[in-house]
Amino acid sequence: MTSSVVEGGSEKAKREPSDLSTESMNLTAENLLLPCETFLRAASSLKDKVVEETWNRRDQVVDPTVYSGLLGTAFTCLRSYQVTGCRNDLLLCRDIVDTCVTAARASLRHVTFLCGSGGVYALGAVVANYMGDLRKRDLFLALFIEVAKEKALPVGPEEGGFGMSYDLMYGRAGFLWGALFLNKNLGEEAVPKDILVPIIDAVLAGGRAGASDIKDCPLMYRWHGTRYLGAANGLAGILHVLLHFPLSSEDAEDVKGTLRYLMSKRFPRSGNYPSSEGNPRDKLVQWSHGATGMAITLCKAAQVFPSDRELRDAAIEAGEVVWKSGLVKKVGLADGISGNAYAFLSLYRLTKESIYEERAKSFASFLYDNAKSLAPANGYSLFQGLAGTACLWFDLLQPQNSSFPGYEL
């Protein structure tokens, strides 16, 4: 990586995100875009820096999660291996996962991919499969399936099943995403349908119960008492997961009806989405809350329901909100520039229009010169720090195969 990334860039190159409006980005796009070879070198170098800071210099594993902890480094090494074929990255990933397993058993109470034991076992099984270690793959897969038998996961509201949340980060949708990750990488029945269907049914039943007092909204959920609408803890994230499974016609209509309800909640002036039901604050344009997460979810919905033009149009409109909002002041996937760039990659895969690839590269090129200066202290995690930026740069080498880490497949 060039020193501009490690040290935050030259004075000429460095600009605060608020200084770079959409108009100035349009005017300077040709100068901002970097070649793929530059992104590859920068991604590999930044991945090495992430490993150095989070793995080589560790005293102990305090946080073994994908979202903010050491397992995010493992995920980044896996993404690097998938792009470069460098076996050392795969070996690093294996060693990190093995260390996280021990820490997770002692510290993790959640079962999700991003913030729980589901992520440790799912990633461990996939890495073992890449290495040809079938015994270890089957061991991790068995541990994941054992988590699936957690009593609260398949319990619907009619059985008093409100003990576990439904959201992506900490709840049932987050566990289901881990199963999707396994089935994509190991084969469709790696986690059998008879285990997953009761959990999916419980999520749908919980959503119907939660929406019983809301007109024209088939599904709704609460997290800590608040009806969040975004990807991390809210409706957009849960719907995104459900869209990956075969749904009955009734369930599919409820998902589409809920998406339309979300679309009706857009702020009329900006087109952005509120972070929670009834929240009048139009401030957040990021993956966690706002138009970014909605754009990615709506892209998936447009693929699942290709005859519903309204979903495709809404995805494009949400992407315009992200673009017109310009660059946010953080670097990460959850609430920063890296996460926002993935909205354009989703739109590129949906529409095949080069403008979205160029927009993603504009954001990524800005990060090339400014990522380190925007990162928080010790900011090397996947969702809040620089590991997510490395994944973005790797994904720009093959944007047609890109996927938002821990959200897209």
Coordinates of C-alpha atoms in Angstrom, one line a residue, residues 22-313:
T22 CA -21.9 15.0 -5.3
E23 CA -21.3 17.9 -7.8
S24 CA -17.6 18.0 -7.1
M25 CA -17.4 14.2 -7.3
N26 CA -19.1 14.3 -10.7
L27 CA -16.6 17.0 -11.9
T28 CA -13.5 15.1 -10.6
A29 CA -14.7 11.5 -11.2
E30 CA -12.2 10.9 -14.0
N31 CA -9.3 11.9 -11.7
L32 CA -10.6 10.0 -8.7
L33 CA -11.0 6.6 -10.3
L34 CA -8.0 4.3 -9.8
P35 CA -7.1 1.2 -11.9
C36 CA -7.9 -2.3 -10.6
E37 CA -4.2 -3.0 -10.1
T38 CA -4.0 -0.2 -7.6
F39 CA -7.0 -1.4 -5.7
L40 CA -5.5 -4.9 -5.5
R41 CA -2.2 -3.7 -4.1
A42 CA -3.9 -1.4 -1.7
A43 CA -6.3 -4.1 -0.5
S44 CA -3.5 -6.7 0.0
S45 CA -1.4 -4.2 1.9
L46 CA -4.3 -3.0 4.1
K47 CA -5.3 -6.6 4.8
D48 CA -1.7 -7.2 6.0
K49 CA -2.0 -4.1 8.2
V50 CA -5.3 -5.4 9.7
V51 CA -3.6 -8.8 10.4
E52 CA -0.6 -7.0 12.0
E53 CA -2.8 -4.8 14.3
T54 CA -5.5 -7.4 15.3
W55 CA -3.7 -10.7 15.2
N56 CA 0.1 -10.4 15.4
R57 CA 0.0 -7.8 18.2
R58 CA -2.9 -9.3 20.2
D59 CA -2.5 -9.9 23.9
Q60 CA -5.8 -11.9 24.2
V61 CA -9.0 -12.3 22.3
V62 CA -11.5 -10.0 23.9
D63 CA -14.0 -9.8 21.0
P64 CA -14.2 -12.9 18.7
T65 CA -17.0 -11.7 16.5
V66 CA -17.2 -10.9 12.8
Y67 CA -18.8 -7.5 13.3
S68 CA -16.2 -5.8 15.5
G69 CA -13.7 -8.4 16.5
L70 CA -11.0 -10.8 15.5
L71 CA -13.3 -13.0 13.4
G72 CA -13.7 -10.0 11.0
T73 CA -10.0 -10.3 10.3
A74 CA -10.5 -14.0 9.5
F75 CA -13.3 -13.0 7.1
T76 CA -11.0 -10.4 5.4
C77 CA -8.3 -13.0 5.0
L78 CA -10.8 -15.4 3.4
R79 CA -12.0 -12.6 1.0
S80 CA -8.3 -12.0 0.1
Y81 CA -7.8 -15.8 -0.5
Q82 CA -10.9 -15.9 -2.8
V83 CA -9.5 -13.1 -4.9
T84 CA -5.8 -13.8 -4.9
G85 CA -5.6 -17.5 -4.3
C86 CA -2.8 -16.8 -1.7
R87 CA -2.8 -19.9 0.5
N88 CA -1.1 -18.1 3.4
D89 CA -4.4 -16.0 3.7
L90 CA -6.3 -19.3 4.1
L91 CA -3.9 -20.6 6.7
L92 CA -4.2 -17.3 8.6
C93 CA -7.9 -17.5 8.5
R94 CA -7.9 -21.0 9.8
D95 CA -5.6 -20.1 12.7
I96 CA -7.7 -17.1 13.6
V97 CA -10.9 -19.1 13.6
D98 CA -9.4 -21.7 15.8
T99 CA -8.4 -19.1 18.3
C100 CA -11.9 -17.5 18.2
V101 CA -13.6 -20.8 18.8
T102 CA -12.1 -21.0 22.3
A103 CA -12.9 -17.4 23.1
A104 CA -16.5 -17.7 21.7
R105 CA -17.4 -20.6 23.9
A106 CA -16.5 -18.5 26.9
S107 CA -17.9 -15.1 25.9
L108 CA -20.6 -15.2 23.2
R109 CA -24.3 -15.5 24.1
H110 CA -25.7 -14.7 20.7
V111 CA -26.1 -17.1 17.9
T112 CA -25.8 -14.9 14.8
F113 CA -23.2 -14.7 12.1
L114 CA -22.1 -11.1 12.8
C115 CA -22.1 -11.1 16.6
G116 CA -22.3 -14.7 17.8
S117 CA -21.2 -18.2 17.8
G118 CA -23.0 -18.9 14.5
G119 CA -20.3 -16.8 12.7
V120 CA -17.4 -18.8 14.3
Y121 CA -18.8 -22.1 13.3
A122 CA -20.0 -21.1 9.8
L123 CA -16.7 -19.5 8.9
G124 CA -14.8 -22.4 10.4
A125 CA -16.7 -24.9 8.3
V126 CA -16.2 -23.0 5.1
V127 CA -12.4 -22.5 5.7
A128 CA -12.0 -26.2 6.6
N129 CA -13.8 -27.1 3.4
Y130 CA -11.5 -24.9 1.3
M131 CA -8.5 -26.6 2.9
G132 CA -10.0 -30.1 2.3
D133 CA -10.2 -30.9 6.0
L134 CA -13.5 -32.7 5.9
R135 CA -13.4 -33.9 9.4
K136 CA -13.0 -30.4 10.7
R137 CA -15.6 -29.1 8.3
D138 CA -18.1 -31.6 9.6
L139 CA -17.3 -30.8 13.2
F140 CA -17.9 -27.1 12.7
L141 CA -21.1 -27.8 10.7
A142 CA -22.3 -30.1 13.6
L143 CA -21.7 -27.3 16.1
F144 CA -23.6 -24.8 13.9
I145 CA -26.5 -27.2 13.6
E146 CA -26.4 -27.7 17.4
V147 CA -26.9 -24.0 17.8
A148 CA -29.9 -24.3 15.5
K149 CA -31.5 -26.4 18.2
E150 CA -31.4 -23.4 20.6
K151 CA -34.9 -23.6 22.1
A152 CA -36.0 -20.0 21.2
L153 CA -35.0 -20.1 17.5
P154 CA -38.0 -22.1 16.1
V155 CA -40.5 -20.9 18.6
G156 CA -43.3 -18.6 17.3
P157 CA -45.2 -15.9 19.2
E158 CA -48.2 -18.1 19.7
E159 CA -45.9 -20.3 21.9
G160 CA -44.5 -17.3 23.8
G161 CA -41.4 -17.1 21.6
F162 CA -40.4 -13.5 22.2
G163 CA -37.2 -14.4 24.2
M164 CA -34.9 -13.9 21.2
S165 CA -34.9 -11.0 18.9
Y166 CA -35.5 -11.3 15.2
D167 CA -32.8 -8.9 13.8
L168 CA -29.7 -9.5 11.8
M169 CA -27.1 -8.6 14.3
Y170 CA -28.4 -10.4 17.4
G171 CA -31.5 -12.4 16.5
R172 CA -32.9 -15.1 14.4
A173 CA -32.4 -13.5 11.0
G174 CA -28.7 -13.3 11.9
F175 CA -28.6 -17.0 12.5
L176 CA -30.4 -17.7 9.3
W177 CA -27.9 -15.7 7.4
G178 CA -25.1 -17.9 8.8
A179 CA -27.1 -20.9 7.4
L180 CA -27.3 -19.2 4.0
F181 CA -23.5 -18.6 4.0
L182 CA -22.9 -22.3 4.8
N183 CA -25.4 -23.6 2.1
K184 CA -23.8 -21.3 -0.5
N185 CA -20.3 -22.6 0.2
L186 CA -20.9 -26.2 1.2
G187 CA -24.0 -27.1 -0.7
E188 CA -27.7 -26.4 -0.5
E189 CA -28.5 -29.0 2.2
A190 CA -25.5 -28.4 4.4
V191 CA -28.0 -27.0 6.9
P192 CA -31.1 -29.0 6.1
K193 CA -34.5 -27.4 5.4
D194 CA -36.2 -29.3 8.2
I195 CA -34.0 -27.3 10.6
L196 CA -34.4 -23.9 8.9
V197 CA -38.1 -23.9 8.0
P198 CA -39.4 -23.8 11.6
I199 CA -37.1 -20.8 12.3
I200 CA -38.2 -19.0 9.1
D201 CA -41.8 -19.7 10.2
A202 CA -41.1 -18.3 13.6
V203 CA -39.7 -15.1 12.1
L204 CA -42.7 -14.7 9.9
A205 CA -45.1 -15.4 12.7
G206 CA -43.3 -12.9 15.0
G207 CA -43.5 -10.3 12.3
R208 CA -47.2 -10.7 11.8
A209 CA -47.8 -10.5 15.6
G210 CA -45.6 -7.4 15.7
A211 CA -47.6 -5.7 12.9
S212 CA -51.0 -6.5 14.3
D213 CA -51.6 -2.8 15.2
I214 CA -50.2 -1.2 12.0
K215 CA -52.3 -0.6 9.0
D216 CA -50.9 -1.8 5.6
C217 CA -47.8 -3.4 7.2
P218 CA -47.8 -7.2 7.2
L219 CA -44.6 -7.7 9.2
M220 CA -43.0 -5.6 12.0
Y221 CA -40.4 -6.3 14.7
R222 CA -39.1 -4.5 17.8
W223 CA -35.5 -4.4 19.0
H224 CA -35.2 -3.2 22.6
G225 CA -38.7 -1.9 22.3
T226 CA -38.1 0.2 19.2
R227 CA -39.4 -0.6 15.7
Y228 CA -36.2 -0.1 13.8
L229 CA -36.4 0.0 10.0
G230 CA -32.8 -0.4 8.9
A231 CA -30.5 -3.3 8.0
A232 CA -28.6 -3.9 11.3
N233 CA -31.3 -4.2 13.8
G234 CA -34.5 -3.6 11.9
L235 CA -37.0 -4.5 9.2
A236 CA -34.7 -4.1 6.1
G237 CA -32.2 -6.6 7.4
I238 CA -34.8 -9.2 8.4
L239 CA -36.6 -8.9 5.0
H240 CA -33.3 -9.2 3.2
V241 CA -32.6 -12.6 4.8
L242 CA -36.2 -13.8 4.2
L243 CA -35.8 -12.9 0.5
H244 CA -33.1 -15.6 0.1
F245 CA -35.5 -18.5 1.0
P246 CA -38.3 -20.0 -1.0
L247 CA -41.5 -18.5 0.3
S248 CA -45.1 -19.5 -0.1
S249 CA -47.3 -17.1 -2.1
E250 CA -48.8 -15.8 1.1
D251 CA -45.4 -15.2 2.8
A252 CA -44.0 -13.6 -0.4
E253 CA -47.0 -11.2 -0.5
D254 CA -46.4 -10.3 3.1
V255 CA -42.7 -9.6 2.4
K256 CA -43.6 -7.5 -0.7
G257 CA -46.3 -5.6 1.3
T258 CA -43.8 -4.8 4.1
L259 CA -41.3 -3.5 1.5
R260 CA -44.0 -1.3 0.1
Y261 CA -44.8 -0.1 3.6
L262 CA -41.1 0.8 4.1
M263 CA -41.1 2.6 0.8
S264 CA -44.1 4.7 1.9
K265 CA -42.0 5.9 4.9
R266 CA -39.4 7.7 2.8
F267 CA -38.8 11.3 3.7
P268 CA -40.6 13.3 1.0
R269 CA -37.8 15.9 0.5
S270 CA -34.7 13.7 0.5
G271 CA -36.1 10.2 -0.3
N272 CA -34.1 8.8 2.6
Y273 CA -35.5 6.3 5.1
P274 CA -36.0 6.9 8.8
S275 CA -34.0 4.8 11.2
S276 CA -37.1 3.7 13.2
E277 CA -40.9 4.0 13.1
G278 CA -42.0 7.5 13.7
N279 CA -38.5 9.0 13.9
P280 CA -38.5 12.4 12.1
R281 CA -34.8 12.7 12.0
D282 CA -33.4 12.7 8.4
K283 CA -29.7 12.4 9.2
L284 CA -28.4 8.9 8.6
V285 CA -27.5 7.5 5.2
Q286 CA -25.6 4.4 5.9
W287 CA -26.0 0.6 5.9
S288 CA -27.1 0.4 9.6
H289 CA -29.9 3.0 9.1
G290 CA -31.2 4.8 6.1
A291 CA -31.0 4.5 2.3
T292 CA -27.9 2.4 1.9
G293 CA -29.2 -0.7 3.6
M294 CA -32.6 -0.2 1.9
A295 CA -30.9 0.1 -1.5
I296 CA -29.2 -3.3 -1.0
T297 CA -32.4 -5.0 0.3
L298 CA -34.5 -3.6 -2.5
C299 CA -31.9 -4.8 -5.1
K300 CA -32.4 -8.3 -3.7
A301 CA -36.2 -7.9 -3.8
A302 CA -36.0 -6.7 -7.4
Q303 CA -34.1 -9.9 -8.3
V304 CA -36.6 -12.1 -6.4
F305 CA -39.6 -10.3 -7.9
P306 CA -38.4 -9.2 -11.3
S307 CA -41.9 -8.4 -12.6
D308 CA -42.4 -5.8 -9.8
R309 CA -40.9 -2.7 -11.4
E310 CA -41.7 -0.6 -8.3
L311 CA -39.1 -2.5 -6.3
R312 CA -36.4 -1.9 -8.9
D313 CA -37.2 1.8 -9.2

